[in-house]
Amino acid sequence: MKETQITWTGMDLAIEGELTIPMVSLVLKQAGQLLELHAQPDLSVDLSRVEKIDTAGVVLLETLKNSAAAKNIRLHWTRIPAFVDQAMTTFSGKKDSKGTPGPPREASVLARMGNFAYDVGHHLHDLFYLIADTFYYSVQNLTKRHGQRKGEFTNQLVLIGMNAFPIVGLVSFLIGLILALQSAAQLRQFGAAIYVADLIAISMTREMGPIMTAIMLAGRSGSAITSEIATMVVTEETDALKSMALNPVQYVLVPKFYAMTVAMPLLTILSVIIGILGAFVIGLTYLEIGLEPFYNQVVSALFLKDIITGLVKSVVFAWLIVILGAYHGFRVRGGAAEVGKATTASVVSSIFAVIFADSILGLIFYLGQTIDI
Amino acid sequence: MNESRHIVEVSDLTSGYEDIRVLDNVSIHAPSNQITIILGSSGCGKTTLLKHLIRLLQPWSGSIRLFGQEITELDEPEFNTILRKIGVMFQNGALLGSMSVAENVSIPLEQHTDLNDEIIRKLVEIKLDLVELGHAIDRYPSELSGGMRKRAALARAIALDPPLLFGDEPSAGLDPVTSAGLDELILKMRDQLGMTVVLVSHEVASIKRIADHVIFLDRGKVLFCGPLKEARSAGIQKVDDFFSKG
Ligand SMILES: Nc1ncnc2c1ncn2[C@@H]1O[C@H](COP(=O)(O)OP(=O)(O)OP(=O)(O)O)[C@@H](O)[C@H]1O
Ligand SMILES: [Mg+2]
């Protein structure tokens, strides 16, 4: 294919060759250079030697005109061949421009701040309603059969709880093992090797167990909740539920909320036990502590308060993951691409929320403790 | 004419998405015990209008009355009572992807009746047979063709024999034989169950077969709302074009 050329013919320009998709960027580049050097307010462009034109060619001509106008140059097409003229009428986008929005206006800083504040307010408002709905229906569903999906709780319990068990177990075992290994080296120097048991028992129960389980579930179940709900929104399944007088929060979310509330503390307990087992492996092999002294040490180190701390945390984390997962799912608008984005946003925000809540709860429990004394 | 005889009554409805106006002062009605067809070119606002009728969208202004009640003013439990008298078939089916066809059709039966599982299963089978999907009863929506999904959605919409049925292009994209079968079904539901039916449709052949009343939309405005016979003699260019080209 011959390359399209823009050439000077005296005071005018002429386009020679095809105005088709492969030529568009070439012509735009040439025209850009030519217009750069040009200073007159009017310029004629001879189109008589255009050989072929397609939709992209028509758009190209329009673009040229606009970019010239931006440099205060008026372009005039001259000697337009009949087929080019026809294409320009057929393919010009002008016919139905009523609905298409103009170029986006640059918002002022104040307006943008205002919009931002409005958006944040809007999100908080939606989030608040979602939380209210979730708790309202999760209490109501305990006594009412209507509005829930049969067998869905068990279903979700298996999906969220049972299926997550292997990975949570494995991670907890490794965490216990690593923590024990790291601290053993230090404690051994002081002849305090047996305190590895205390250290791991307390840190697994109060911190690592709940946090690791929550992070695993945020990645596994939080993302699944978001993508399922978001897909339902996009495919109008939530609208269909509403049209059947069913509330999507009640019908879809509440069973997951229940399942999460039950599964998370159970998984956390398992995670703690397996983490301590991991530590015991180090105790046995590296520190040569037997099962009985290790066990006694663990039991004497743990107080009920530690266990309650861990369980309260795990429930709070469960709720954060479900609510944030659902929130990102329900607010999806648009198509399939949005589902992916929502899922990512959900995982990131729920992991952040879990860690943030952990520090707040840590503070609360710590303060509670000091006041006790 | 006594206004309250119409089950569906919309006046001066104006609405749109964000700030783009889609419906402009729409005033329509659908007489009870008749089949009303909403028609108009693609993108003119038919689906949007249907969504307003079940309150999935909030109007900018205007009033929407179903069964004589102003639905824009009802609270959720009150509106849910009305929704239970309505079956809705969405344009793309909107079957729940995590449930089989049978489970989908049984949702309204399970949620809004106290029938036992055995009866529900029988009813589901009957409804699916009516739309000729008896063979696909335990399949999942992802395993159905587009036309099958629509028919399953129709079965779900008529699961409770609702007095009012809304359908968004139930027969679009179906072969003429299946489509004629659906027309038969809709006629039967009007005649035997006294159902009021409001459908969106483009199929001129099917409209001629079943419509009592037509609503013709054009770019968000109502061109015509009245009996089919009058539509064809009303002398409105776009309406004539529609019937002659179909
Ligand atoms: N969710 C949405 N957001 C923004 N605009 C929308 C949305 N849904 C529909 N529209 C716009 O509203 C107008 C009417 O759409 P609607 O779906 O009601 O058309 P329709 O008459 O049902 O068309 P069809 O026959 O193709 O189904 C269209 O211009 C469409 O672009
Ligand atoms: Mg539509």
XYZ file of C-alpha atoms and ligand atoms in Angstrom:
651
model
C 0.000 0.000 0.000
C 1.285 3.436 -0.925
C 1.723 5.870 1.931
C -0.591 8.814 2.061
C 1.100 12.191 1.622
C 0.200 15.719 2.516
C 1.989 18.134 0.211
C 2.089 21.847 -0.467
C 0.679 22.952 -3.793
C 1.471 26.654 -3.781
C -0.358 28.206 -0.856
C -2.609 25.174 -0.346
C -2.279 21.688 0.998
C -3.251 18.559 -0.850
C -3.868 15.073 0.465
C -2.858 12.270 -1.817
C -3.606 8.584 -1.283
C -5.928 6.645 0.989
C -7.654 8.000 4.068
C -8.086 4.678 5.818
C -7.371 3.186 9.221
C -3.715 2.231 8.561
C -2.949 5.752 7.344
C -4.569 7.737 10.115
C -1.647 8.143 12.486
C 0.734 8.856 9.618
C -1.462 11.648 8.270
C -2.010 13.064 11.742
C 1.751 13.254 12.296
C 2.435 14.935 8.964
C -0.410 17.362 9.453
C 0.799 18.193 12.924
C 4.212 19.160 11.586
C 2.761 21.167 8.704
C 0.354 23.077 10.900
C 3.147 23.829 13.348
C 4.971 25.807 10.668
C 1.900 27.503 9.336
C 0.810 31.004 10.412
C -2.039 32.054 8.081
C -5.573 32.016 9.489
C -7.047 30.254 6.421
C -5.843 27.182 4.643
C -7.360 25.180 1.839
C -6.871 21.472 1.543
C -7.345 19.824 -1.806
C -8.966 16.424 -1.481
C -9.242 15.592 -5.177
C -6.490 13.021 -5.019
C -7.908 11.054 -2.115
C -8.275 7.519 -3.455
C -10.304 5.870 -0.756
C -11.922 6.815 2.508
C -13.390 4.866 5.405
C -14.974 5.841 8.723
C -11.608 6.452 10.334
C -10.772 8.741 7.397
C -13.891 10.815 8.019
C -13.038 11.089 11.696
C -9.492 12.014 10.715
C -10.718 14.930 8.611
C -12.853 16.145 11.483
C -9.959 15.821 13.888
C -7.676 17.758 11.565
C -10.200 20.546 11.357
C -10.550 20.704 15.125
C -6.852 20.603 15.890
C -6.234 23.322 13.311
C -8.994 25.374 14.880
C -7.222 25.041 18.196
C -4.214 26.751 16.570
C -6.489 29.445 15.096
C -6.285 28.071 11.583
C -9.441 27.500 9.604
C -9.214 24.530 7.247
C -11.325 24.418 4.101
C -11.767 21.253 2.117
C -11.702 21.906 -1.617
C -12.392 19.761 -4.651
C -14.064 17.115 -2.577
C -14.702 13.975 -4.658
C -18.285 12.733 -4.601
C -17.476 9.525 -2.715
C -15.622 11.446 -0.001
C -18.525 13.839 0.377
C -20.916 10.909 0.654
C -18.777 9.215 3.269
C -18.576 12.451 5.206
C -22.363 12.681 5.399
C -22.877 8.997 6.144
C -20.233 8.634 8.814
C -20.152 12.017 10.446
C -21.037 11.633 14.107
C -23.135 14.801 14.119
C -26.541 13.261 13.495
C -27.298 12.106 17.021
C -25.022 14.278 19.069
C -27.808 15.364 21.405
C -27.196 12.690 23.970
C -23.413 12.592 23.839
C -21.828 14.674 26.550
C -19.343 17.407 25.645
C -15.702 17.288 26.670
C -15.412 16.945 30.432
C -15.052 20.291 32.121
C -12.056 20.836 34.351
C -13.563 21.102 37.781
C -12.179 23.758 40.070
C -10.293 22.704 43.189
C -13.174 23.733 45.382
C -15.691 21.868 43.261
C -13.517 18.778 43.343
C -13.174 18.979 47.108
C -16.920 19.410 47.303
C -17.475 16.372 45.086
C -15.027 14.366 47.129
C -16.780 15.269 50.369
C -20.105 14.425 48.745
C -18.776 11.049 47.556
C -17.381 10.180 50.973
C -20.655 11.190 52.585
C -22.534 9.110 50.040
C -20.362 6.026 50.630
C -20.711 6.327 54.399
C -24.460 6.708 54.032
C -24.682 3.546 51.884
C -22.363 1.644 54.185
C -24.382 2.655 57.205
C -27.613 1.434 55.616
C -26.000 -1.829 54.593
C -24.796 -2.433 58.150
C -28.206 -1.569 59.551
C -29.970 -3.868 57.062
C -27.565 -6.718 57.684
C -28.008 -6.663 61.440
C -31.742 -6.077 61.199
C -32.333 -9.033 58.883
C -29.849 -11.291 60.612
C -31.850 -10.894 63.799
C -35.160 -11.226 61.951
C -34.093 -14.328 60.048
C -33.460 -16.156 63.314
C -37.198 -16.424 63.850
C -38.793 -15.944 60.424
C -38.682 -18.452 57.622
C -39.841 -16.060 54.951
C -37.236 -14.260 52.905
C -34.380 -16.709 53.326
C -33.001 -19.322 51.051
C -33.389 -22.829 52.388
C -30.185 -24.685 53.212
C -28.086 -21.718 52.270
C -26.545 -21.319 55.726
C -25.151 -24.861 55.726
C -24.022 -24.368 52.189
C -22.133 -21.218 53.071
C -20.724 -22.734 56.237
C -19.144 -25.459 54.153
C -17.904 -22.985 51.538
C -16.532 -20.443 53.993
C -15.544 -22.654 56.903
C -14.698 -26.204 55.908
C -13.072 -25.400 52.616
C -10.841 -22.771 54.191
C -9.645 -25.112 56.892
C -6.649 -26.714 55.099
C -5.068 -23.441 54.047
C -5.718 -21.728 57.392
C -4.288 -24.774 59.157
C -1.181 -24.875 57.033
C -0.469 -21.174 57.377
C -1.028 -21.270 61.137
C 1.292 -24.240 61.535
C 4.042 -22.449 59.659
C 3.498 -19.210 61.590
C 3.733 -21.071 64.904
C 6.833 -22.861 63.698
C 8.583 -19.706 62.518
C 7.685 -17.646 65.583
C 8.943 -20.420 67.841
C 12.152 -20.789 65.886
C 12.870 -17.053 65.998
C 12.162 -16.668 69.676
C 13.809 -19.940 70.707
C 17.215 -18.725 69.625
C 16.849 -15.651 71.823
C 15.280 -17.281 74.847
C 17.817 -20.068 74.852
C 20.625 -17.616 75.540
C 19.012 -16.853 78.895
C 18.214 -20.463 79.633
C 14.544 -19.580 79.309
C 13.742 -21.926 76.438
C 10.588 -23.236 78.072
C 9.017 -19.771 77.785
C 8.694 -20.317 74.060
C 5.478 -22.089 74.966
C 4.121 -19.037 76.814
C 5.176 -16.679 74.085
C 3.580 -18.615 71.265
C 0.450 -19.489 73.202
C -0.241 -15.863 74.055
C 0.714 -14.353 70.722
C -1.206 -16.969 68.716
C -4.315 -16.609 70.874
C -4.410 -12.851 71.104
C -2.944 -11.776 67.781
C -1.654 -14.162 65.176
C -4.541 -16.632 65.204
C -7.325 -14.086 64.643
C -5.265 -11.955 62.253
C -3.979 -14.760 60.056
C -7.388 -16.398 59.851
C -8.995 -13.066 59.013
C -6.473 -12.302 56.293
C -6.915 -15.744 54.747
C -10.692 -15.421 54.822
C -10.614 -11.881 53.468
C -8.709 -13.200 50.488
C -10.817 -16.318 50.099
C -14.345 -15.589 51.222
C -14.425 -11.798 51.210
C -13.464 -11.774 47.562
C -15.950 -14.529 46.775
C -18.732 -12.577 48.465
C -17.905 -9.443 46.508
C -17.647 -11.134 43.150
C -20.829 -13.131 43.658
C -22.877 -10.116 44.709
C -21.323 -7.856 42.086
C -22.128 -10.387 39.374
C -25.679 -10.587 40.615
C -25.980 -6.819 40.442
C -24.544 -6.663 36.933
C -26.769 -9.436 35.582
C -29.863 -7.881 37.225
C -30.310 -10.875 39.535
C -30.638 -8.520 42.497
C -33.314 -6.601 40.590
C -35.095 -9.874 39.903
C -35.038 -10.680 43.619
C -36.476 -7.272 44.421
C -39.208 -7.834 41.848
C -40.119 -11.031 43.713
C -40.519 -8.977 46.900
C -37.262 -10.352 48.287
C -34.544 -8.263 49.825
C -31.112 -9.075 48.381
C -29.403 -8.295 51.688
C -31.707 -10.669 53.498
C -31.742 -13.358 50.829
C -28.117 -13.362 49.703
C -26.042 -11.699 52.367
C -27.484 -12.799 55.689
C -26.682 -16.522 55.216
C -23.092 -15.555 54.465
C -23.104 -13.284 57.488
C -24.232 -16.142 59.720
C -21.756 -18.557 58.200
C -18.900 -16.131 58.620
C -19.880 -15.333 62.211
C -19.802 -19.021 63.059
C -16.882 -20.104 60.912
C -14.425 -17.409 61.840
C -14.177 -18.097 65.613
C -14.019 -21.844 64.958
C -11.285 -21.440 62.395
C -9.470 -19.078 64.737
C -9.516 -21.641 67.542
C -8.173 -24.266 65.160
C -5.568 -21.855 63.916
C -4.379 -21.196 67.476
C -4.189 -24.879 68.308
C -2.309 -25.720 65.139
C 0.003 -22.734 65.594
C 0.897 -23.940 69.076
C 1.461 -27.404 67.608
C 3.874 -25.836 65.147
C 5.722 -24.282 68.052
C 5.753 -27.599 69.841
C 7.536 -29.173 66.900
C 10.355 -26.668 67.402
C 10.207 -27.169 71.163
C 10.572 -30.900 70.720
C 13.272 -30.965 68.082
C 15.346 -27.871 68.735
C 14.775 -27.116 72.420
C 14.177 -30.682 73.570
C 11.087 -29.864 75.588
C 8.750 -32.794 76.119
C 5.012 -32.762 75.430
C 3.976 -32.612 79.064
C 6.063 -29.648 80.205
C 5.163 -27.824 77.005
C 1.479 -28.478 77.509
C 1.593 -27.437 81.170
C 3.418 -24.271 80.260
C 0.823 -23.381 77.597
C -2.070 -23.989 79.956
C -0.523 -21.938 82.728
C 0.270 -19.088 80.364
C -3.212 -18.662 78.922
C -5.928 -16.840 80.793
C -9.576 -16.752 79.908
C -9.099 -13.093 79.073
C -6.677 -13.985 76.272
C -9.079 -16.451 74.778
C -11.956 -13.982 74.932
C -9.789 -11.311 73.342
C -9.014 -13.638 70.458
C -12.626 -14.664 69.957
C -14.002 -11.138 70.126
C -11.438 -10.090 67.561
C -12.336 -12.957 65.274
C -16.026 -12.071 65.298
C -15.328 -8.399 64.651
C -13.032 -9.350 61.775
C -15.674 -11.672 60.350
C -18.213 -8.864 60.298
C -15.783 -6.435 58.738
C -15.004 -8.877 55.949
C -18.637 -9.694 55.194
C -19.850 -6.110 55.317
C -17.029 -4.673 53.246
C -17.257 -7.558 50.793
C -20.968 -7.007 50.343
C -20.619 -3.246 50.226
C -18.211 -3.391 47.323
C -20.419 -5.940 45.598
C -23.670 -4.023 45.896
C -22.239 -0.739 44.719
C -20.989 -2.096 41.409
C -22.491 -0.399 38.369
C -21.712 -1.338 34.798
C -20.276 -4.492 33.332
C -18.043 -7.461 34.011
C -14.868 -5.388 34.282
C -16.309 -3.625 37.301
C -16.714 -6.945 39.096
C -12.961 -7.521 39.045
C -12.226 -4.036 40.290
C -14.758 -4.362 43.070
C -13.211 -7.644 44.180
C -9.751 -6.151 44.393
C -11.071 -3.136 46.286
C -12.918 -5.416 48.661
C -9.872 -7.529 49.543
C -7.591 -4.541 50.004
C -10.059 -2.618 52.124
C -11.051 -5.556 54.294
C -7.429 -6.523 55.032
C -6.744 -2.918 55.923
C -9.866 -2.747 58.067
C -8.920 -5.965 59.858
C -5.466 -4.695 60.762
C -6.803 -1.294 61.734
C -9.512 -2.827 63.891
C -6.903 -5.094 65.447
C -4.912 -2.127 66.658
C -8.007 -0.386 67.991
C -9.152 -3.552 69.774
C -5.630 -4.132 71.073
C -5.729 -0.656 72.544
C -9.162 -1.185 74.068
C -8.195 -4.485 75.662
C -4.933 -3.032 76.874
C -6.668 -0.051 78.482
C -9.294 -2.330 79.990
C -6.509 -4.384 81.502
C -4.669 -1.461 83.087
C -7.862 -0.065 84.550
C -8.650 -3.497 86.036
C -5.484 -3.450 88.082
C -64.386 5.891 31.603
C -63.735 5.016 35.215
C -59.997 5.569 35.701
C -59.574 3.076 38.512
C -60.468 0.211 36.173
C -56.905 0.256 34.890
C -54.520 -1.893 36.860
C -51.552 0.073 35.606
C -51.715 3.812 35.355
C -48.815 6.168 34.832
C -49.155 9.918 34.548
C -46.583 12.529 33.635
C -43.688 10.251 34.406
C -40.363 11.919 33.696
C -37.135 10.173 34.489
C -33.698 9.184 33.318
C -30.238 8.043 34.307
C -27.900 10.515 36.011
C -28.954 13.667 34.189
C -29.864 12.151 30.824
C -33.599 12.233 30.306
C -35.022 8.943 29.035
C -38.751 9.212 29.720
C -40.466 12.495 29.020
C -43.896 13.134 30.475
C -45.107 9.619 29.896
C -48.786 9.022 30.597
C -50.048 5.542 29.853
C -52.394 2.940 31.198
C -52.944 -0.774 30.812
C -56.540 -1.945 31.081
C -57.196 -4.903 33.333
C -57.728 -8.326 31.887
C -56.126 -7.316 28.613
C -52.807 -7.759 26.915
C -50.940 -4.506 26.547
C -47.889 -4.349 24.356
C -45.281 -1.635 24.713
C -43.446 -1.028 21.483
C -40.942 1.375 20.085
C -37.483 1.438 18.602
C -34.481 0.082 20.442
C -33.288 2.386 23.196
C -36.494 4.434 23.375
C -37.059 3.633 27.035
C -39.302 0.547 27.168
C -37.201 -1.343 29.692
C -36.773 1.834 31.701
C -40.553 2.252 31.825
C -41.033 -1.341 33.013
C -38.409 -0.854 35.715
C -40.329 2.140 36.988
C -43.456 0.048 37.234
C -41.732 -2.234 39.740
C -39.959 0.650 41.436
C -36.426 -0.394 40.562
C -35.906 3.206 39.484
C -36.959 6.407 41.156
C -38.909 8.824 38.931
C -37.887 12.471 38.695
C -41.539 13.404 38.714
C -44.938 11.949 37.964
C -47.167 9.287 39.406
C -47.361 5.517 38.996
C -50.433 3.642 40.168
C -50.711 -0.149 40.325
C -53.976 -1.733 41.463
C -55.131 1.810 42.230
C -52.287 2.531 44.659
C -49.667 5.201 44.196
C -46.520 3.101 44.437
C -44.101 5.995 44.762
C -45.581 6.695 48.178
C -45.699 3.175 49.609
C -43.197 1.923 52.171
C -41.338 -1.321 51.584
C -43.722 -3.821 53.232
C -46.711 -2.205 51.516
C -45.008 -2.299 48.151
C -43.931 -5.892 48.700
C -47.590 -6.816 49.100
C -48.157 -5.388 45.634
C -45.082 -7.069 44.207
C -46.434 -10.445 45.261
C -49.286 -9.885 42.822
C -46.873 -9.198 39.986
C -44.695 -11.500 37.938
C -41.733 -9.953 36.190
C -39.707 -11.333 33.340
C -36.499 -9.387 32.685
C -35.105 -8.770 29.230
C -32.057 -10.977 29.820
C -33.852 -13.437 32.069
C -31.998 -12.511 35.258
C -32.132 -16.089 36.530
C -30.076 -16.658 39.661
C -26.896 -18.238 38.364
C -26.269 -20.238 41.513
C -29.575 -22.106 41.248
C -30.986 -24.623 38.812
C -33.945 -23.760 36.603
C -36.286 -25.610 38.942
C -34.944 -23.785 41.977
C -35.295 -20.469 40.188
C -38.917 -21.109 39.346
C -39.620 -22.281 42.869
C -38.326 -19.109 44.555
C -41.653 -17.243 44.523
C -43.515 -20.393 45.529
C -41.178 -21.109 48.414
C -41.046 -17.549 49.635
C -44.614 -16.429 49.298
C -46.694 -19.551 49.893
C -46.712 -22.282 52.509
C -47.011 -25.101 49.995
C -44.990 -28.207 50.718
C -41.992 -29.228 48.639
C -43.833 -31.908 46.724
C -46.537 -29.549 45.495
C -43.987 -26.886 44.706
C -42.059 -29.368 42.579
C -45.245 -30.311 40.703
C -46.111 -26.673 40.089
C -42.601 -26.000 38.869
C -42.862 -28.903 36.443
C -46.176 -27.610 35.131
C -44.889 -24.089 34.617
C -41.788 -25.340 32.847
C -43.895 -27.574 30.620
C -46.007 -24.571 29.723
C -42.930 -22.818 28.365
C -41.660 -26.093 26.869
C -38.680 -26.386 29.150
C -39.704 -29.560 30.930
C -36.550 -31.281 29.727
C -34.228 -28.642 31.199
C -35.682 -28.571 34.673
C -32.492 -29.452 36.540
C -30.064 -27.570 34.388
C -28.293 -24.412 35.440
C -28.853 -21.076 33.703
C -25.324 -21.105 32.308
C -26.216 -24.310 30.450
C -29.208 -22.781 28.662
C -29.456 -20.903 25.396
C -30.600 -17.294 25.379
C -34.131 -18.182 24.338
C -34.347 -20.945 26.936
C -33.266 -18.513 29.642
C -36.043 -16.168 28.635
C -38.591 -18.923 28.782
C -37.333 -20.094 32.174
C -37.630 -16.514 33.368
C -41.185 -16.407 32.067
C -41.955 -19.595 33.953
C -40.615 -17.987 37.108
C -42.682 -14.870 36.478
C -45.916 -16.864 36.207
C -45.064 -19.230 39.059
C -47.662 -17.710 41.378
C -50.266 -17.088 38.644
C -49.972 -13.386 39.405
C -52.876 -11.132 38.440
C -50.398 -8.849 36.700
C -47.534 -9.953 34.477
C -44.735 -7.767 33.143
C -42.475 -9.168 30.465
C -39.585 -7.584 28.611
C -39.404 -9.062 25.117
C -40.335 -12.625 26.037
C -40.356 -13.785 22.450
C -37.426 -11.825 21.027
C -34.954 -14.087 19.318
C -37.187 -17.145 19.396
C -38.064 -19.198 16.363
C -41.564 -18.599 14.972
C -42.966 -21.881 16.284
C -41.824 -21.441 19.885
C -42.804 -17.812 19.717
C -46.321 -18.720 18.583
C -46.446 -21.226 21.437
C -45.657 -18.472 23.921
C -48.353 -16.283 22.393
C -50.848 -19.092 22.925
C -49.747 -19.355 26.530
C -50.145 -15.644 27.146
C -53.611 -15.665 25.609
C -54.565 -18.601 27.823
C -53.370 -16.792 30.894
C -55.468 -13.791 30.013
C -58.567 -15.831 29.244
C -58.355 -18.590 31.837
C -56.643 -16.853 34.721
C -57.852 -13.326 34.067
C -54.308 -12.085 34.037
C -53.445 -8.553 33.001
C -50.365 -8.683 30.842
C -47.957 -5.905 29.935
C -45.252 -6.938 27.507
C -42.524 -5.260 25.555
C -42.377 -6.688 22.074
C -41.129 -5.947 18.577
C -42.609 -8.903 16.768
C -45.350 -7.481 14.582
C -46.771 -10.923 13.877
C -47.061 -11.668 17.564
C -48.467 -8.225 18.356
C -51.192 -8.720 15.775
C -52.022 -12.095 17.310
C -52.252 -11.153 20.960
C -52.384 -7.420 21.599
C -55.557 -5.778 22.872
C -53.938 -2.516 23.746
C -50.719 -0.943 22.527
C -48.420 1.745 23.852
C -46.111 3.230 21.295
C -43.011 4.971 22.644
C -40.678 7.129 20.633
C -37.553 8.630 22.189
C -39.098 8.654 25.623
C -42.414 10.163 24.549
C -45.757 8.436 24.120
C -46.889 8.478 20.492
C -49.967 6.403 21.063
C -51.694 4.609 23.900
C -54.944 2.844 23.109
C -56.588 -0.212 21.581
C -54.696 -1.974 18.814
C -57.458 -1.386 16.255
C -57.352 2.345 16.808
C -53.572 2.394 16.584
C -53.682 1.205 13.024
C -56.192 3.792 11.957
C -54.808 6.674 13.992
C -52.777 7.928 11.054
C -49.516 8.347 12.964
C -46.658 7.950 10.517
C -44.268 6.039 12.785
C -46.979 3.679 13.964
C -48.055 2.961 10.400
C -44.441 2.378 9.387
C -44.037 -0.067 12.209
C -47.014 -2.182 11.212
C -46.367 -2.053 7.493
C -42.678 -2.893 7.732
C -43.173 -5.754 10.159
N -28.228 1.817 33.569
C -28.266 2.799 32.658
N -27.475 3.880 32.780
C -27.517 4.880 31.883
N -28.310 4.893 30.807
C -29.121 3.857 30.605
C -29.144 2.746 31.526
N -30.048 1.853 31.080
C -30.556 2.372 29.945
N -30.016 3.572 29.654
C -30.349 4.437 28.529
O -31.738 4.692 28.558
C -32.290 4.630 27.254
C -33.456 3.679 27.238
O -32.993 2.377 27.545
P -33.978 1.153 27.636
O -33.192 0.003 28.150
O -35.167 1.565 28.403
O -34.339 0.932 26.100
P -35.327 -0.131 25.429
O -36.422 0.643 24.839
O -35.669 -1.186 26.404
O -34.413 -0.707 24.279
P -34.329 -2.221 23.707
O -35.473 -2.418 22.810
O -33.044 -2.203 22.937
O -34.295 -3.133 24.874
C -31.168 4.228 26.326
O -30.779 5.378 25.629
C -30.057 3.763 27.220
O -28.831 4.185 26.717
Mg -35.205 -3.132 26.623
